[in-house]
mmCIF file of C-alpha atoms in Angstrom:
data_model
loop_
_atom_site.group_PDB
_atom_site.id
_atom_site.type_symbol
_atom_site.label_atom_id
_atom_site.label_comp_id
_atom_site.label_asym_id
_atom_site.label_seq_id
_atom_site.Cartn_x
_atom_site.Cartn_y
_atom_site.Cartn_z
ATOM 1 C CA UNK A 1 -18.027 0.378 7.278
ATOM 2 C CA UNK A 2 -14.259 0.556 7.657
ATOM 3 C CA UNK A 3 -12.968 3.322 5.489
ATOM 4 C CA UNK A 4 -10.034 5.707 5.076
ATOM 5 C CA UNK A 5 -10.586 9.051 3.376
ATOM 6 C CA UNK A 6 -7.896 11.351 2.033
ATOM 7 C CA UNK A 7 -9.813 14.277 0.556
ATOM 8 C CA UNK A 8 -6.946 15.825 -1.389
ATOM 9 C CA UNK A 9 -5.532 14.111 -4.452
ATOM 10 C CA UNK A 10 -2.851 16.790 -4.817
ATOM 11 C CA UNK A 11 -1.335 19.193 -2.372
ATOM 12 C CA UNK A 12 1.122 21.778 -3.560
ATOM 13 C CA UNK A 13 3.130 23.889 -1.089
ATOM 14 C CA UNK A 14 6.194 26.067 -1.234
ATOM 15 C CA UNK A 15 9.476 25.017 0.351
ATOM 16 C CA UNK A 16 9.561 26.106 3.989
ATOM 17 C CA UNK A 17 5.789 26.292 4.283
ATOM 18 C CA UNK A 18 3.836 24.056 6.721
ATOM 19 C CA UNK A 19 2.308 20.869 5.424
ATOM 20 C CA UNK A 20 -0.840 19.078 6.518
ATOM 21 C CA UNK A 21 -2.016 15.992 4.722
ATOM 22 C CA UNK A 22 -5.533 15.109 5.796
ATOM 23 C CA UNK A 23 -6.769 11.623 6.709
ATOM 24 C CA UNK A 24 -10.122 10.698 8.155
ATOM 25 C CA UNK A 25 -11.228 7.222 9.082
ATOM 26 C CA UNK A 26 -14.367 5.291 9.852
ATOM 27 C CA UNK A 27 -13.922 2.353 12.255
ATOM 28 C CA UNK A 28 -16.063 0.939 15.035
ATOM 29 C CA UNK A 29 -13.213 -0.419 17.144
ATOM 30 C CA UNK A 30 -9.993 1.022 18.568
ATOM 31 C CA UNK A 31 -8.149 2.311 15.508
ATOM 32 C CA UNK A 32 -4.516 1.739 14.606
ATOM 33 C CA UNK A 33 -3.363 4.077 11.871
ATOM 34 C CA UNK A 34 -0.308 4.442 9.664
ATOM 35 C CA UNK A 35 1.203 6.724 7.095
ATOM 36 C CA UNK A 36 2.992 5.210 4.111
ATOM 37 C CA UNK A 37 5.039 7.146 1.590
ATOM 38 C CA UNK A 38 6.134 6.402 -1.969
ATOM 39 C CA UNK A 39 8.887 8.551 -3.421
ATOM 40 C CA UNK A 40 9.332 8.748 -7.174
ATOM 41 C CA UNK A 41 10.580 5.472 -8.615
ATOM 42 C CA UNK A 42 10.760 3.893 -5.171
ATOM 43 C CA UNK A 43 8.609 1.346 -3.444
ATOM 44 C CA UNK A 44 5.947 2.057 -0.861
ATOM 45 C CA UNK A 45 7.370 2.261 2.665
ATOM 46 C CA UNK A 46 6.119 2.883 6.168
ATOM 47 C CA UNK A 47 6.598 6.442 7.366
ATOM 48 C CA UNK A 48 5.072 6.333 10.788
ATOM 49 C CA UNK A 49 2.414 4.655 12.939
ATOM 50 C CA UNK A 50 0.333 6.406 15.547
ATOM 51 C CA UNK A 51 1.134 4.108 18.440
ATOM 52 C CA UNK A 52 4.834 4.971 18.135
ATOM 53 C CA UNK A 53 4.106 8.666 18.669
ATOM 54 C CA UNK A 54 7.364 9.484 16.906
ATOM 55 C CA UNK A 55 8.576 12.070 14.459
ATOM 56 C CA UNK A 56 10.046 10.714 11.251
ATOM 57 C CA UNK A 57 11.771 13.055 8.784
ATOM 58 C CA UNK A 58 10.129 15.915 10.673
ATOM 59 C CA UNK A 59 6.633 14.507 10.148
ATOM 60 C CA UNK A 60 4.190 13.883 12.997
ATOM 61 C CA UNK A 61 0.649 12.604 13.097
ATOM 62 C CA UNK A 62 -1.741 12.691 16.020
ATOM 63 C CA UNK A 63 -4.753 10.457 16.335
ATOM 64 C CA UNK A 64 -7.885 12.522 17.108
ATOM 65 C CA UNK A 65 -10.635 10.059 18.008
ATOM 66 C CA UNK A 66 -13.195 12.836 18.420
ATOM 67 C CA UNK A 67 -12.711 14.001 14.858
ATOM 68 C CA UNK A 68 -11.753 10.510 13.588
ATOM 69 C CA UNK A 69 -8.675 12.015 12.001
ATOM 70 C CA UNK A 70 -5.008 11.198 11.647
ATOM 71 C CA UNK A 71 -3.555 14.154 9.775
ATOM 72 C CA UNK A 72 0.125 14.181 8.839
ATOM 73 C CA UNK A 73 1.980 17.408 9.577
ATOM 74 C CA UNK A 74 5.352 18.982 9.053
ATOM 75 C CA UNK A 75 6.201 22.546 10.049
ATOM 76 C CA UNK A 76 8.582 23.277 7.179
ATOM 77 C CA UNK A 77 8.311 21.441 3.871
ATOM 78 C CA UNK A 78 11.452 20.345 2.048
ATOM 79 C CA UNK A 79 11.826 19.591 -1.611
ATOM 80 C CA UNK A 80 12.636 15.921 -0.812
ATOM 81 C CA UNK A 81 9.210 15.561 0.827
ATOM 82 C CA UNK A 82 7.589 15.505 -2.591
ATOM 83 C CA UNK A 83 5.970 12.074 -2.816
ATOM 84 C CA UNK A 84 2.711 10.133 -2.689
ATOM 85 C CA UNK A 85 1.381 9.713 0.832
ATOM 86 C CA UNK A 86 -1.091 7.020 1.866
ATOM 87 C CA UNK A 87 -2.995 6.800 5.131
ATOM 88 C CA UNK A 88 -3.842 3.272 6.259
ATOM 89 C CA UNK A 89 -6.039 1.678 8.896
ATOM 90 C CA UNK A 90 -5.602 -1.710 10.506
ATOM 91 C CA UNK A 91 -8.864 -3.574 9.927
ATOM 92 C CA UNK A 92 -10.323 -7.048 9.576
ATOM 93 C CA UNK A 93 -9.724 -7.787 13.231
ATOM 94 C CA UNK A 94 -6.124 -6.762 12.811
ATOM 95 C CA UNK A 95 -5.535 -8.966 9.804
ATOM 96 C CA UNK A 96 -5.162 -6.430 7.061
ATOM 97 C CA UNK A 97 -4.514 -2.791 6.141
ATOM 98 C CA UNK A 98 -7.095 -0.595 4.432
ATOM 99 C CA UNK A 99 -5.529 2.244 2.465
ATOM 100 C CA UNK A 100 -6.822 5.645 1.515
ATOM 101 C CA UNK A 101 -6.626 6.891 -2.053
ATOM 102 C CA UNK A 102 -3.425 8.815 -1.402
ATOM 103 C CA UNK A 103 -2.321 12.451 -1.638
ATOM 104 C CA UNK A 104 0.390 13.583 -3.980
ATOM 105 C CA UNK A 105 2.504 16.203 -2.194
ATOM 106 C CA UNK A 106 4.454 18.566 -4.364
ATOM 107 C CA UNK A 107 6.924 20.925 -2.722
ATOM 108 C CA UNK A 108 7.800 23.820 -4.978
ATOM 109 C CA UNK A 109 10.861 26.021 -4.717
ATOM 110 C CA UNK B 1 13.437 -5.565 7.623
ATOM 111 C CA UNK B 2 12.781 -7.603 4.509
ATOM 112 C CA UNK B 3 13.652 -7.051 0.869
ATOM 113 C CA UNK B 4 10.956 -8.031 -1.569
ATOM 114 C CA UNK B 5 11.529 -8.693 -5.256
ATOM 115 C CA UNK B 6 8.916 -9.265 -7.915
ATOM 116 C CA UNK B 7 9.072 -10.760 -11.416
ATOM 117 C CA UNK B 8 8.224 -9.603 -13.989
ATOM 118 C CA UNK B 9 8.483 -5.887 -13.361
ATOM 119 C CA UNK B 10 6.103 -5.202 -16.208
ATOM 120 C CA UNK B 11 4.309 -7.070 -18.986
ATOM 121 C CA UNK B 12 1.921 -6.515 -21.867
ATOM 122 C CA UNK B 13 -0.503 -9.344 -22.381
ATOM 123 C CA UNK B 14 -3.305 -10.261 -24.714
ATOM 124 C CA UNK B 15 -6.818 -10.672 -23.379
ATOM 125 C CA UNK B 16 -7.785 -14.208 -22.483
ATOM 126 C CA UNK B 17 -4.277 -15.187 -21.446
ATOM 127 C CA UNK B 18 -2.869 -15.657 -17.926
ATOM 128 C CA UNK B 19 0.156 -14.175 -16.204
ATOM 129 C CA UNK B 20 1.936 -15.466 -13.130
ATOM 130 C CA UNK B 21 3.738 -12.949 -10.933
ATOM 131 C CA UNK B 22 6.439 -14.141 -8.563
ATOM 132 C CA UNK B 23 7.298 -12.599 -5.194
ATOM 133 C CA UNK B 24 10.512 -13.480 -3.379
ATOM 134 C CA UNK B 25 11.458 -12.369 0.121
ATOM 135 C CA UNK B 26 15.054 -12.396 1.346
ATOM 136 C CA UNK B 27 14.078 -13.728 4.783
ATOM 137 C CA UNK B 28 11.425 -15.983 6.277
ATOM 138 C CA UNK B 29 8.269 -13.993 7.004
ATOM 139 C CA UNK B 30 4.930 -14.836 8.564
ATOM 140 C CA UNK B 31 2.717 -12.683 6.380
ATOM 141 C CA UNK B 32 2.539 -12.212 2.663
ATOM 142 C CA UNK B 33 -0.090 -10.193 0.848
ATOM 143 C CA UNK B 34 -1.084 -9.328 -2.722
ATOM 144 C CA UNK B 35 -2.531 -5.945 -3.605
ATOM 145 C CA UNK B 36 -3.853 -4.321 -6.756
ATOM 146 C CA UNK B 37 -3.421 -0.647 -7.531
ATOM 147 C CA UNK B 38 -5.515 0.455 -10.448
ATOM 148 C CA UNK B 39 -4.732 3.728 -12.238
ATOM 149 C CA UNK B 40 -5.547 6.709 -10.022
ATOM 150 C CA UNK B 41 -6.817 4.528 -7.207
ATOM 151 C CA UNK B 42 -5.605 3.208 -3.919
ATOM 152 C CA UNK B 43 -4.130 -0.130 -2.990
ATOM 153 C CA UNK B 44 -6.757 -2.820 -2.712
ATOM 154 C CA UNK B 45 -5.969 -6.029 -0.894
ATOM 155 C CA UNK B 46 -6.601 -9.074 -3.110
ATOM 156 C CA UNK B 47 -5.667 -11.783 -0.643
ATOM 157 C CA UNK B 48 -3.442 -12.968 2.140
ATOM 158 C CA UNK B 49 -1.130 -15.733 0.989
ATOM 159 C CA UNK B 50 -1.029 -18.519 3.545
ATOM 160 C CA UNK B 51 1.942 -20.894 3.684
ATOM 161 C CA UNK B 52 0.878 -24.415 2.869
ATOM 162 C CA UNK B 53 -2.834 -23.682 2.575
ATOM 163 C CA UNK B 54 -5.345 -21.779 0.475
ATOM 164 C CA UNK B 55 -5.101 -18.028 0.346
ATOM 165 C CA UNK B 56 -7.660 -15.862 2.144
ATOM 166 C CA UNK B 57 -9.415 -13.711 -0.448
ATOM 167 C CA UNK B 58 -11.043 -10.352 0.044
ATOM 168 C CA UNK B 59 -14.541 -9.543 -1.063
ATOM 169 C CA UNK B 60 -14.671 -9.189 -4.832
ATOM 170 C CA UNK B 61 -11.688 -11.455 -5.512
ATOM 171 C CA UNK B 62 -11.967 -15.162 -6.223
ATOM 172 C CA UNK B 63 -9.529 -18.018 -6.456
ATOM 173 C CA UNK B 64 -10.482 -18.926 -10.027
ATOM 174 C CA UNK B 65 -9.496 -15.483 -11.238
ATOM 175 C CA UNK B 66 -6.505 -14.903 -8.935
ATOM 176 C CA UNK B 67 -4.999 -18.244 -7.873
ATOM 177 C CA UNK B 68 -2.245 -17.789 -5.323
ATOM 178 C CA UNK B 69 0.433 -20.184 -4.178
ATOM 179 C CA UNK B 70 2.734 -19.975 -1.190
ATOM 180 C CA UNK B 71 4.872 -23.116 -0.975
ATOM 181 C CA UNK B 72 7.201 -21.770 1.719
ATOM 182 C CA UNK B 73 7.874 -18.761 3.951
ATOM 183 C CA UNK B 74 9.840 -16.778 1.386
ATOM 184 C CA UNK B 75 7.973 -17.242 -1.932
ATOM 185 C CA UNK B 76 4.543 -16.653 -3.369
ATOM 186 C CA UNK B 77 2.922 -16.394 -6.786
ATOM 187 C CA UNK B 78 -0.189 -14.626 -8.008
ATOM 188 C CA UNK B 79 -1.760 -15.594 -11.292
ATOM 189 C CA UNK B 80 -4.093 -13.257 -13.129
ATOM 190 C CA UNK B 81 -6.255 -15.614 -15.169
ATOM 191 C CA UNK B 82 -8.228 -15.086 -18.365
ATOM 192 C CA UNK B 83 -7.182 -11.462 -18.462
ATOM 193 C CA UNK B 84 -9.256 -8.570 -19.745
ATOM 194 C CA UNK B 85 -8.305 -4.918 -20.166
ATOM 195 C CA UNK B 86 -9.913 -4.211 -16.791
ATOM 196 C CA UNK B 87 -7.120 -6.232 -15.180
ATOM 197 C CA UNK B 88 -4.553 -3.632 -16.286
ATOM 198 C CA UNK B 89 -3.054 -2.493 -13.023
ATOM 199 C CA UNK B 90 -0.037 -2.544 -10.773
ATOM 200 C CA UNK B 91 0.156 -5.712 -8.663
ATOM 201 C CA UNK B 92 2.073 -5.385 -5.411
ATOM 202 C CA UNK B 93 3.405 -8.041 -3.096
ATOM 203 C CA UNK B 94 4.098 -7.236 0.497
ATOM 204 C CA UNK B 95 5.559 -9.297 3.315
ATOM 205 C CA UNK B 96 6.499 -9.015 6.956
ATOM 206 C CA UNK B 97 6.462 -10.570 10.367
ATOM 207 C CA UNK B 98 3.129 -8.904 11.105
ATOM 208 C CA UNK B 99 0.350 -7.049 9.369
ATOM 209 C CA UNK B 100 1.577 -3.813 10.893
ATOM 210 C CA UNK B 101 5.115 -4.144 9.560
ATOM 211 C CA UNK B 102 4.685 -4.867 5.885
ATOM 212 C CA UNK B 103 7.462 -4.324 3.371
ATOM 213 C CA UNK B 104 6.424 -3.798 -0.209
ATOM 214 C CA UNK B 105 7.823 -5.063 -3.453
ATOM 215 C CA UNK B 106 8.480 -2.816 -6.425
ATOM 216 C CA UNK B 107 5.284 -3.896 -8.146
ATOM 217 C CA UNK B 108 4.405 -5.534 -11.452
ATOM 218 C CA UNK B 109 2.868 -3.203 -14.031
ATOM 219 C CA UNK B 110 0.456 -5.133 -16.202
ATOM 220 C CA UNK B 111 -1.177 -3.899 -19.399
ATOM 221 C CA UNK B 112 -3.834 -6.093 -21.033
ATOM 222 C CA UNK B 113 -4.686 -5.374 -24.648
#
């Protein structure tokens, strides 16, 4: 079955601390993965995709096929990083996105 | 990029009634999708809205309950029919030139009493 798992509903860290938002996937083919973010009172938006191998707002995510993971990381959390983060997998033969249940990141001062 | 607007932004409805949600895109796009986000849960794809033809529904969603129209490349509607309290949710429209580059609307928050 094609599935995205985000084990943490809420992650609370202090400002300046490292952040790791976990995402694991189940997919039989070659996976394409994404991270979406929703800030308070804003709409859902794409943060990054694994094939771009880029760093956005200090966040990076590496696809680990052996562990079937795509964890989102940032070395030093900022207050403005507080948001809901969703991991998503391209499924259905590339015709749709399957989303995880999301992790609420709270950065405390 | 594409800017997506949805109407209404929220509504409170009585059970047994129907609500039509509109989604407008500021540019012509290939793909349009409708999602449901129930309280405390993730986004679930309802269907892909196809221009000029019937929508493609995901497992668990049927046309009689969620009829969708897409008369052109910038506009789509989703109707939630014969509503029950279980239909209370946020309904999201997304659009883009590909599945990988979807832009999301602000959502329609629906409460069914």
